[in-house]
């Protein structure tokens, strides 16, 4: 699919993305810009940001998290000031998600209910009840531990390329430096990790690929002025 970046940057899509981010609230990112301050910030900076996105020069800001050792040997992520993506990055991420979701969501399994438009936990419960009535008595509970810590991002980007031909959008998704993880035992050690954009885009691609496998086994930017 070509020209998806234009759809991401379309005025109506960006306004919907901002409304969603605003309704979710959340703390400011590392730049200190709050939800309340962002409309004025956007009016002053959006033309430059938009041009950077179009030119492939946009770079999301880092997200900082602190890891504290746990008694069982694991690590607990602690929130610190600036531990979320910036509001600007969240708007861009949401705008991308709104374009990608209608493309990938129809390919998902009918048994998938999590974080999908028009689906909820009540529907999942009803499907489980129907499955039990069909005589099935075994349930398997699986969880992918620390998925975003270990997933191969090159593989996920390759899966996205199977459907998306717009290299500008792929570059925008792939450029996310995301989260910088800081160990409290060694604050000087920083490890780059993907976050933010991948939460919306890469799981979509990965789940599409995985769902297909499981099912087989089972049987130009708009120039309209923005109003923030």
mmCIF file with all atom_site columns, N, CA and C in Angstrom, residues 155-221:
data_model
loop_
_atom_site.group_PDB
_atom_site.id
_atom_site.type_symbol
_atom_site.label_atom_id
_atom_site.label_alt_id
_atom_site.label_comp_id
_atom_site.label_asym_id
_atom_site.label_entity_id
_atom_site.label_seq_id
_atom_site.pdbx_PDB_ins_code
_atom_site.Cartn_x
_atom_site.Cartn_y
_atom_site.Cartn_z
_atom_site.occupancy
_atom_site.B_iso_or_equiv
_atom_site.pdbx_formal_charge
_atom_site.auth_seq_id
_atom_site.auth_comp_id
_atom_site.auth_asym_id
_atom_site.auth_atom_id
_atom_site.pdbx_PDB_model_num
ATOM 1   N N  . UNK A 1 155 ? 12.634 -8.540  12.118 1.00 0.00 ? 155 UNK A N  1
ATOM 2   C CA . UNK A 1 155 ? 11.637 -9.489  11.624 1.00 0.00 ? 155 UNK A CA 1
ATOM 3   C C  . UNK A 1 155 ? 10.271 -8.817  11.549 1.00 0.00 ? 155 UNK A C  1
ATOM 4   N N  . UNK A 1 156 ? 9.926  -8.056  12.587 1.00 0.00 ? 156 UNK A N  1
ATOM 5   C CA . UNK A 1 156 ? 8.631  -7.397  12.610 1.00 0.00 ? 156 UNK A CA 1
ATOM 6   C C  . UNK A 1 156 ? 8.512  -6.347  11.509 1.00 0.00 ? 156 UNK A C  1
ATOM 7   N N  . UNK A 1 157 ? 9.589  -5.601  11.287 1.00 0.00 ? 157 UNK A N  1
ATOM 8   C CA . UNK A 1 157 ? 9.558  -4.628  10.198 1.00 0.00 ? 157 UNK A CA 1
ATOM 9   C C  . UNK A 1 157 ? 9.412  -5.331  8.852  1.00 0.00 ? 157 UNK A C  1
ATOM 10  N N  . UNK A 1 158 ? 10.032 -6.514  8.716  1.00 0.00 ? 158 UNK A N  1
ATOM 11  C CA . UNK A 1 158 ? 9.879  -7.281  7.492  1.00 0.00 ? 158 UNK A CA 1
ATOM 12  C C  . UNK A 1 158 ? 8.445  -7.721  7.273  1.00 0.00 ? 158 UNK A C  1
ATOM 13  N N  . UNK A 1 159 ? 7.750  -8.067  8.363  1.00 0.00 ? 159 UNK A N  1
ATOM 14  C CA . UNK A 1 159 ? 6.347  -8.450  8.259  1.00 0.00 ? 159 UNK A CA 1
ATOM 15  C C  . UNK A 1 159 ? 5.489  -7.258  7.837  1.00 0.00 ? 159 UNK A C  1
ATOM 16  N N  . UNK A 1 160 ? 5.801  -6.088  8.366  1.00 0.00 ? 160 UNK A N  1
ATOM 17  C CA . UNK A 1 160 ? 5.068  -4.893  7.950  1.00 0.00 ? 160 UNK A CA 1
ATOM 18  C C  . UNK A 1 160 ? 5.234  -4.642  6.454  1.00 0.00 ? 160 UNK A C  1
ATOM 19  N N  . UNK A 1 161 ? 6.448  -4.879  5.948  1.00 0.00 ? 161 UNK A N  1
ATOM 20  C CA . UNK A 1 161 ? 6.727  -4.612  4.534  1.00 0.00 ? 161 UNK A CA 1
ATOM 21  C C  . UNK A 1 161 ? 5.944  -5.540  3.603  1.00 0.00 ? 161 UNK A C  1
ATOM 22  N N  . UNK A 1 162 ? 5.427  -6.635  4.112  1.00 0.00 ? 162 UNK A N  1
ATOM 23  C CA . UNK A 1 162 ? 4.620  -7.517  3.272  1.00 0.00 ? 162 UNK A CA 1
ATOM 24  C C  . UNK A 1 162 ? 3.324  -6.828  2.835  1.00 0.00 ? 162 UNK A C  1
ATOM 25  N N  . UNK A 1 163 ? 2.877  -5.869  3.636  1.00 0.00 ? 163 UNK A N  1
ATOM 26  C CA . UNK A 1 163 ? 1.616  -5.193  3.337  1.00 0.00 ? 163 UNK A CA 1
ATOM 27  C C  . UNK A 1 163 ? 1.819  -3.730  2.972  1.00 0.00 ? 163 UNK A C  1
ATOM 28  N N  . UNK A 1 164 ? 2.767  -3.069  3.630  1.00 0.00 ? 164 UNK A N  1
ATOM 29  C CA . UNK A 1 164 ? 2.968  -1.631  3.460  1.00 0.00 ? 164 UNK A CA 1
ATOM 30  C C  . UNK A 1 164 ? 4.117  -1.376  2.492  1.00 0.00 ? 164 UNK A C  1
ATOM 31  N N  . UNK A 1 165 ? 3.834  -0.629  1.433  1.00 0.00 ? 165 UNK A N  1
ATOM 32  C CA . UNK A 1 165 ? 4.850  -0.309  0.435  1.00 0.00 ? 165 UNK A CA 1
ATOM 33  C C  . UNK A 1 165 ? 5.388  1.108   0.592  1.00 0.00 ? 165 UNK A C  1
ATOM 34  N N  . UNK A 1 166 ? 4.782  1.893   1.466  1.00 0.00 ? 166 UNK A N  1
ATOM 35  C CA . UNK A 1 166 ? 5.210  3.282   1.654  1.00 0.00 ? 166 UNK A CA 1
ATOM 36  C C  . UNK A 1 166 ? 6.456  3.296   2.531  1.00 0.00 ? 166 UNK A C  1
ATOM 37  N N  . UNK A 1 167 ? 7.612  3.440   1.895  1.00 0.00 ? 167 UNK A N  1
ATOM 38  C CA . UNK A 1 167 ? 8.876  3.395   2.632  1.00 0.00 ? 167 UNK A CA 1
ATOM 39  C C  . UNK A 1 167 ? 9.015  4.555   3.607  1.00 0.00 ? 167 UNK A C  1
ATOM 40  N N  . UNK A 1 168 ? 8.342  5.659   3.338  1.00 0.00 ? 168 UNK A N  1
ATOM 41  C CA . UNK A 1 168 ? 8.422  6.804   4.256  1.00 0.00 ? 168 UNK A CA 1
ATOM 42  C C  . UNK A 1 168 ? 7.756  6.459   5.580  1.00 0.00 ? 168 UNK A C  1
ATOM 43  N N  . UNK A 1 169 ? 6.599  5.785   5.517  1.00 0.00 ? 169 UNK A N  1
ATOM 44  C CA . UNK A 1 169 ? 5.917  5.392   6.747  1.00 0.00 ? 169 UNK A CA 1
ATOM 45  C C  . UNK A 1 169 ? 6.706  4.307   7.462  1.00 0.00 ? 169 UNK A C  1
ATOM 46  N N  . UNK A 1 170 ? 7.263  3.366   6.721  1.00 0.00 ? 170 UNK A N  1
ATOM 47  C CA . UNK A 1 170 ? 8.072  2.322   7.339  1.00 0.00 ? 170 UNK A CA 1
ATOM 48  C C  . UNK A 1 170 ? 9.285  2.923   8.036  1.00 0.00 ? 170 UNK A C  1
ATOM 49  N N  . UNK A 1 171 ? 9.883  3.936   7.417  1.00 0.00 ? 171 UNK A N  1
ATOM 50  C CA . UNK A 1 171 ? 11.027 4.599   8.031  1.00 0.00 ? 171 UNK A CA 1
ATOM 51  C C  . UNK A 1 171 ? 10.609 5.320   9.312  1.00 0.00 ? 171 UNK A C  1
ATOM 52  N N  . UNK A 1 172 ? 9.432  5.923   9.290  1.00 0.00 ? 172 UNK A N  1
ATOM 53  C CA . UNK A 1 172 ? 8.928  6.624   10.474 1.00 0.00 ? 172 UNK A CA 1
ATOM 54  C C  . UNK A 1 172 ? 8.702  5.641   11.612 1.00 0.00 ? 172 UNK A C  1
ATOM 55  N N  . UNK A 1 173 ? 8.126  4.483   11.303 1.00 0.00 ? 173 UNK A N  1
ATOM 56  C CA . UNK A 1 173 ? 7.901  3.464   12.329 1.00 0.00 ? 173 UNK A CA 1
ATOM 57  C C  . UNK A 1 173 ? 9.231  2.926   12.837 1.00 0.00 ? 173 UNK A C  1
ATOM 58  N N  . UNK A 1 174 ? 10.149 2.675   11.930 1.00 0.00 ? 174 UNK A N  1
ATOM 59  C CA . UNK A 1 174 ? 11.413 2.049   12.307 1.00 0.00 ? 174 UNK A CA 1
ATOM 60  C C  . UNK A 1 174 ? 12.389 2.965   12.996 1.00 0.00 ? 174 UNK A C  1
ATOM 61  N N  . UNK A 1 175 ? 12.162 4.282   12.936 1.00 0.00 ? 175 UNK A N  1
ATOM 62  C CA . UNK A 1 175 ? 13.149 5.203   13.506 1.00 0.00 ? 175 UNK A CA 1
ATOM 63  C C  . UNK A 1 175 ? 13.022 5.349   15.003 1.00 0.00 ? 175 UNK A C  1
ATOM 64  N N  . UNK A 1 176 ? 11.953 4.805   15.592 1.00 0.00 ? 176 UNK A N  1
ATOM 65  C CA . UNK A 1 176 ? 11.687 5.076   17.014 1.00 0.00 ? 176 UNK A CA 1
ATOM 66  C C  . UNK A 1 176 ? 12.789 4.571   17.905 1.00 0.00 ? 176 UNK A C  1
ATOM 67  N N  . UNK A 1 177 ? 13.540 5.464   18.583 1.00 0.00 ? 177 UNK A N  1
ATOM 68  C CA . UNK A 1 177 ? 14.529 5.016   19.553 1.00 0.00 ? 177 UNK A CA 1
ATOM 69  C C  . UNK A 1 177 ? 13.852 4.534   20.813 1.00 0.00 ? 177 UNK A C  1
ATOM 70  N N  . UNK A 1 178 ? 12.624 5.081   21.040 1.00 0.00 ? 178 UNK A N  1
ATOM 71  C CA . UNK A 1 178 ? 11.780 4.577   22.125 1.00 0.00 ? 178 UNK A CA 1
ATOM 72  C C  . UNK A 1 178 ? 12.350 4.799   23.490 1.00 0.00 ? 178 UNK A C  1
ATOM 73  N N  . UNK A 1 179 ? 12.517 3.722   24.220 1.00 0.00 ? 179 UNK A N  1
ATOM 74  C CA . UNK A 1 179 ? 12.775 3.811   25.642 1.00 0.00 ? 179 UNK A CA 1
ATOM 75  C C  . UNK A 1 179 ? 14.244 3.609   25.958 1.00 0.00 ? 179 UNK A C  1
ATOM 76  N N  . UNK A 1 180 ? 14.751 4.440   26.823 1.00 0.00 ? 180 UNK A N  1
ATOM 77  C CA . UNK A 1 180 ? 16.097 4.248   27.344 1.00 0.00 ? 180 UNK A CA 1
ATOM 78  C C  . UNK A 1 180 ? 15.969 3.712   28.755 1.00 0.00 ? 180 UNK A C  1
ATOM 79  N N  . UNK A 1 181 ? 16.519 2.527   28.992 1.00 0.00 ? 181 UNK A N  1
ATOM 80  C CA . UNK A 1 181 ? 16.369 1.865   30.275 1.00 0.00 ? 181 UNK A CA 1
ATOM 81  C C  . UNK A 1 181 ? 17.602 2.121   31.122 1.00 0.00 ? 181 UNK A C  1
ATOM 82  N N  . UNK A 1 182 ? 17.382 2.573   32.346 1.00 0.00 ? 182 UNK A N  1
ATOM 83  C CA . UNK A 1 182 ? 18.484 2.919   33.225 1.00 0.00 ? 182 UNK A CA 1
ATOM 84  C C  . UNK A 1 182 ? 18.505 1.969   34.404 1.00 0.00 ? 182 UNK A C  1
ATOM 85  N N  . UNK A 1 183 ? 19.620 1.325   34.650 1.00 0.00 ? 183 UNK A N  1
ATOM 86  C CA . UNK A 1 183 ? 19.763 0.441   35.798 1.00 0.00 ? 183 UNK A CA 1
ATOM 87  C C  . UNK A 1 183 ? 20.126 1.269   37.015 1.00 0.00 ? 183 UNK A C  1
ATOM 88  N N  . UNK A 1 184 ? 19.388 1.062   38.129 1.00 0.00 ? 184 UNK A N  1
ATOM 89  C CA . UNK A 1 184 ? 19.678 1.830   39.334 1.00 0.00 ? 184 UNK A CA 1
ATOM 90  C C  . UNK A 1 184 ? 21.024 1.438   39.928 1.00 0.00 ? 184 UNK A C  1
ATOM 91  N N  . UNK A 1 185 ? 21.505 0.241   39.600 1.00 0.00 ? 185 UNK A N  1
ATOM 92  C CA . UNK A 1 185 ? 22.801 -0.180  40.122 1.00 0.00 ? 185 UNK A CA 1
ATOM 93  C C  . UNK A 1 185 ? 23.946 0.447   39.346 1.00 0.00 ? 185 UNK A C  1
ATOM 94  N N  . UNK A 1 186 ? 23.651 0.895   38.110 1.00 0.00 ? 186 UNK A N  1
ATOM 95  C CA . UNK A 1 186 ? 24.666 1.533   37.287 1.00 0.00 ? 186 UNK A CA 1
ATOM 96  C C  . UNK A 1 186 ? 23.993 2.587   36.420 1.00 0.00 ? 186 UNK A C  1
ATOM 97  N N  . UNK A 1 187 ? 23.708 3.763   37.001 1.00 0.00 ? 187 UNK A N  1
ATOM 98  C CA . UNK A 1 187 ? 22.941 4.792   36.276 1.00 0.00 ? 187 UNK A CA 1
ATOM 99  C C  . UNK A 1 187 ? 23.587 5.241   34.989 1.00 0.00 ? 187 UNK A C  1
ATOM 100 N N  . UNK A 1 188 ? 24.871 4.977   34.820 1.00 0.00 ? 188 UNK A N  1
ATOM 101 C CA . UNK A 1 188 ? 25.544 5.442   33.612 1.00 0.00 ? 188 UNK A CA 1
ATOM 102 C C  . UNK A 1 188 ? 25.320 4.502   32.439 1.00 0.00 ? 188 UNK A C  1
ATOM 103 N N  . UNK A 1 189 ? 24.730 3.335   32.704 1.00 0.00 ? 189 UNK A N  1
ATOM 104 C CA . UNK A 1 189 ? 24.520 2.362   31.645 1.00 0.00 ? 189 UNK A CA 1
ATOM 105 C C  . UNK A 1 189 ? 23.149 2.555   31.025 1.00 0.00 ? 189 UNK A C  1
ATOM 106 N N  . UNK A 1 190 ? 23.138 2.928   29.759 1.00 0.00 ? 190 UNK A N  1
ATOM 107 C CA . UNK A 1 190 ? 21.884 3.147   29.047 1.00 0.00 ? 190 UNK A CA 1
ATOM 108 C C  . UNK A 1 190 ? 21.781 2.142   27.914 1.00 0.00 ? 190 UNK A C  1
ATOM 109 N N  . UNK A 1 191 ? 20.643 1.506   27.812 1.00 0.00 ? 191 UNK A N  1
ATOM 110 C CA . UNK A 1 191 ? 20.440 0.523   26.738 1.00 0.00 ? 191 UNK A CA 1
ATOM 111 C C  . UNK A 1 191 ? 19.262 0.954   25.880 1.00 0.00 ? 191 UNK A C  1
ATOM 112 N N  . UNK A 1 192 ? 19.475 1.206   24.581 1.00 0.00 ? 192 UNK A N  1
ATOM 113 C CA . UNK A 1 192 ? 18.363 1.632   23.725 1.00 0.00 ? 192 UNK A CA 1
ATOM 114 C C  . UNK A 1 192 ? 17.371 0.503   23.527 1.00 0.00 ? 192 UNK A C  1
ATOM 115 N N  . UNK A 1 193 ? 16.095 0.833   23.619 1.00 0.00 ? 193 UNK A N  1
ATOM 116 C CA . UNK A 1 193 ? 15.039 -0.146  23.406 1.00 0.00 ? 193 UNK A CA 1
ATOM 117 C C  . UNK A 1 193 ? 13.917 0.502   22.617 1.00 0.00 ? 193 UNK A C  1
ATOM 118 N N  . UNK A 1 194 ? 13.270 -0.282  21.771 1.00 0.00 ? 194 UNK A N  1
ATOM 119 C CA . UNK A 1 194 ? 12.151 0.240   21.004 1.00 0.00 ? 194 UNK A CA 1
ATOM 120 C C  . UNK A 1 194 ? 10.924 0.340   21.896 1.00 0.00 ? 194 UNK A C  1
ATOM 121 N N  . UNK A 1 195 ? 10.164 1.387   21.708 1.00 0.00 ? 195 UNK A N  1
ATOM 122 C CA . UNK A 1 195 ? 8.896  1.535   22.444 1.00 0.00 ? 195 UNK A CA 1
ATOM 123 C C  . UNK A 1 195 ? 8.009  2.469   21.657 1.00 0.00 ? 195 UNK A C  1
ATOM 124 N N  . UNK A 1 196 ? 6.885  2.837   22.222 1.00 0.00 ? 196 UNK A N  1
ATOM 125 C CA . UNK A 1 196 ? 6.039  3.846   21.596 1.00 0.00 ? 196 UNK A CA 1
ATOM 126 C C  . UNK A 1 196 ? 5.419  3.386   20.301 1.00 0.00 ? 196 UNK A C  1
ATOM 127 N N  . UNK A 1 197 ? 6.072  3.715   19.182 1.00 0.00 ? 197 UNK A N  1
ATOM 128 C CA . UNK A 1 197 ? 5.504  3.379   17.886 1.00 0.00 ? 197 UNK A CA 1
ATOM 129 C C  . UNK A 1 197 ? 5.308  1.878   17.740 1.00 0.00 ? 197 UNK A C  1
ATOM 130 N N  . UNK A 1 198 ? 6.253  1.088   18.277 1.00 0.00 ? 198 UNK A N  1
ATOM 131 C CA . UNK A 1 198 ? 6.133  -0.352  18.102 1.00 0.00 ? 198 UNK A CA 1
ATOM 132 C C  . UNK A 1 198 ? 4.933  -0.893  18.847 1.00 0.00 ? 198 UNK A C  1
ATOM 133 N N  . UNK A 1 199 ? 4.504  -0.238  19.919 1.00 0.00 ? 199 UNK A N  1
ATOM 134 C CA . UNK A 1 199 ? 3.350  -0.734  20.659 1.00 0.00 ? 199 UNK A CA 1
ATOM 135 C C  . UNK A 1 199 ? 2.118  -0.752  19.764 1.00 0.00 ? 199 UNK A C  1
ATOM 136 N N  . UNK A 1 200 ? 2.038  0.243   18.843 1.00 0.00 ? 200 UNK A N  1
ATOM 137 C CA . UNK A 1 200 ? 0.876  0.312   17.966 1.00 0.00 ? 200 UNK A CA 1
ATOM 138 C C  . UNK A 1 200 ? 1.064  -0.496  16.698 1.00 0.00 ? 200 UNK A C  1
ATOM 139 N N  . UNK A 1 201 ? 2.250  -0.431  16.133 1.00 0.00 ? 201 UNK A N  1
ATOM 140 C CA . UNK A 1 201 ? 2.421  -0.922  14.775 1.00 0.00 ? 201 UNK A CA 1
ATOM 141 C C  . UNK A 1 201 ? 2.981  -2.330  14.688 1.00 0.00 ? 201 UNK A C  1
ATOM 142 N N  . UNK A 1 202 ? 4.048  -2.622  15.406 1.00 0.00 ? 202 UNK A N  1
ATOM 143 C CA . UNK A 1 202 ? 4.698  -3.916  15.245 1.00 0.00 ? 202 UNK A CA 1
ATOM 144 C C  . UNK A 1 202 ? 3.869  -5.068  15.767 1.00 0.00 ? 202 UNK A C  1
ATOM 145 N N  . UNK A 1 203 ? 3.190  -4.952  16.910 1.00 0.00 ? 203 UNK A N  1
ATOM 146 C CA . UNK A 1 203 ? 2.345  -6.073  17.332 1.00 0.00 ? 203 UNK A CA 1
ATOM 147 C C  . UNK A 1 203 ? 1.272  -6.381  16.289 1.00 0.00 ? 203 UNK A C  1
ATOM 148 N N  . UNK A 1 204 ? 0.782  -5.343  15.624 1.00 0.00 ? 204 UNK A N  1
ATOM 149 C CA . UNK A 1 204 ? -0.213 -5.543  14.580 1.00 0.00 ? 204 UNK A CA 1
ATOM 150 C C  . UNK A 1 204 ? 0.319  -6.484  13.516 1.00 0.00 ? 204 UNK A C  1
ATOM 151 N N  . UNK A 1 205 ? 1.538  -6.208  13.040 1.00 0.00 ? 205 UNK A N  1
ATOM 152 C CA . UNK A 1 205 ? 2.129  -7.042  12.005 1.00 0.00 ? 205 UNK A CA 1
ATOM 153 C C  . UNK A 1 205 ? 2.418  -8.436  12.521 1.00 0.00 ? 205 UNK A C  1
ATOM 154 N N  . UNK A 1 206 ? 2.998  -8.530  13.705 1.00 0.00 ? 206 UNK A N  1
ATOM 155 C CA . UNK A 1 206 ? 3.369  -9.822  14.266 1.00 0.00 ? 206 UNK A CA 1
ATOM 156 C C  . UNK A 1 206 ? 2.144  -10.689 14.489 1.00 0.00 ? 206 UNK A C  1
ATOM 157 N N  . UNK A 1 207 ? 1.089  -10.102 15.069 1.00 0.00 ? 207 UNK A N  1
ATOM 158 C CA . UNK A 1 207 ? -0.118 -10.871 15.359 1.00 0.00 ? 207 UNK A CA 1
ATOM 159 C C  . UNK A 1 207 ? -0.789 -11.327 14.080 1.00 0.00 ? 207 UNK A C  1
ATOM 160 N N  . UNK A 1 208 ? -0.733 -10.506 13.030 1.00 0.00 ? 208 UNK A N  1
ATOM 161 C CA . UNK A 1 208 ? -1.314 -10.912 11.758 1.00 0.00 ? 208 UNK A CA 1
ATOM 162 C C  . UNK A 1 208 ? -0.626 -12.170 11.242 1.00 0.00 ? 208 UNK A C  1
ATOM 163 N N  . UNK A 1 209 ? 0.707  -12.175 11.302 1.00 0.00 ? 209 UNK A N  1
ATOM 164 C CA . UNK A 1 209 ? 1.478  -13.318 10.826 1.00 0.00 ? 209 UNK A CA 1
ATOM 165 C C  . UNK A 1 209 ? 1.205  -14.551 11.693 1.00 0.00 ? 209 UNK A C  1
ATOM 166 N N  . UNK A 1 210 ? 1.214  -14.373 13.014 1.00 0.00 ? 210 UNK A N  1
ATOM 167 C CA . UNK A 1 210 ? 1.026  -15.490 13.922 1.00 0.00 ? 210 UNK A CA 1
ATOM 168 C C  . UNK A 1 210 ? -0.379 -16.054 13.810 1.00 0.00 ? 210 UNK A C  1
ATOM 169 N N  . UNK A 1 211 ? -1.386 -15.177 13.708 1.00 0.00 ? 211 UNK A N  1
ATOM 170 C CA . UNK A 1 211 ? -2.763 -15.631 13.612 1.00 0.00 ? 211 UNK A CA 1
ATOM 171 C C  . UNK A 1 211 ? -2.967 -16.484 12.375 1.00 0.00 ? 211 UNK A C  1
ATOM 172 N N  . UNK A 1 212 ? -2.348 -16.097 11.262 1.00 0.00 ? 212 UNK A N  1
ATOM 173 C CA . UNK A 1 212 ? -2.480 -16.880 10.038 1.00 0.00 ? 212 UNK A CA 1
ATOM 174 C C  . UNK A 1 212 ? -1.922 -18.278 10.242 1.00 0.00 ? 212 UNK A C  1
ATOM 175 N N  . UNK A 1 213 ? -0.783 -18.379 10.959 1.00 0.00 ? 213 UNK A N  1
ATOM 176 C CA . UNK A 1 213 ? -0.183 -19.685 11.204 1.00 0.00 ? 213 UNK A CA 1
ATOM 177 C C  . UNK A 1 213 ? -1.065 -20.525 12.096 1.00 0.00 ? 213 UNK A C  1
ATOM 178 N N  . UNK A 1 214 ? -1.583 -19.906 13.177 1.00 0.00 ? 214 UNK A N  1
ATOM 179 C CA . UNK A 1 214 ? -2.424 -20.651 14.107 1.00 0.00 ? 214 UNK A CA 1
ATOM 180 C C  . UNK A 1 214 ? -3.699 -21.130 13.414 1.00 0.00 ? 214 UNK A C  1
ATOM 181 N N  . UNK A 1 215 ? -4.315 -20.285 12.601 1.00 0.00 ? 215 UNK A N  1
ATOM 182 C CA . UNK A 1 215 ? -5.547 -20.668 11.925 1.00 0.00 ? 215 UNK A CA 1
ATOM 183 C C  . UNK A 1 215 ? -5.304 -21.826 10.959 1.00 0.00 ? 215 UNK A C  1
ATOM 184 N N  . UNK A 1 216 ? -4.142 -21.806 10.285 1.00 0.00 ? 216 UNK A N  1
ATOM 185 C CA . UNK A 1 216 ? -3.838 -22.873 9.342  1.00 0.00 ? 216 UNK A CA 1
ATOM 186 C C  . UNK A 1 216 ? -3.690 -24.197 10.071 1.00 0.00 ? 216 UNK A C  1
ATOM 187 N N  . UNK A 1 217 ? -3.074 -24.137 11.263 1.00 0.00 ? 217 UNK A N  1
ATOM 188 C CA . UNK A 1 217 ? -2.910 -25.351 12.016 1.00 0.00 ? 217 UNK A CA 1
ATOM 189 C C  . UNK A 1 217 ? -4.238 -25.787 12.606 1.00 0.00 ? 217 UNK A C  1
ATOM 190 N N  . UNK A 1 218 ? -5.086 -24.899 12.996 1.00 0.00 ? 218 UNK A N  1
ATOM 191 C CA . UNK A 1 218 ? -6.332 -25.224 13.665 1.00 0.00 ? 218 UNK A CA 1
ATOM 192 C C  . UNK A 1 218 ? -7.370 -25.643 12.647 1.00 0.00 ? 218 UNK A C  1
ATOM 193 N N  . UNK A 1 219 ? -7.476 -25.335 11.532 1.00 0.00 ? 219 UNK A N  1
ATOM 194 C CA . UNK A 1 219 ? -8.322 -25.756 10.389 1.00 0.00 ? 219 UNK A CA 1
ATOM 195 C C  . UNK A 1 219 ? -7.905 -24.783 9.244  1.00 0.00 ? 219 UNK A C  1
ATOM 196 N N  . UNK A 1 220 ? 0.113  12.603  -0.799 1.00 0.00 ? 220 UNK A N  1
ATOM 197 C CA . UNK A 1 220 ? 0.701  13.961  -0.629 1.00 0.00 ? 220 UNK A CA 1
ATOM 198 C C  . UNK A 1 220 ? -0.072 14.610  0.499  1.00 0.00 ? 220 UNK A C  1
ATOM 199 N N  . UNK A 1 221 ? 0.543  15.125  1.582  1.00 0.00 ? 221 UNK A N  1
ATOM 200 C CA . UNK A 1 221 ? -0.069 15.622  2.801  1.00 0.00 ? 221 UNK A CA 1
ATOM 201 C C  . UNK A 1 221 ? -1.079 16.736  2.511  1.00 0.00 ? 221 UNK A C  1
#
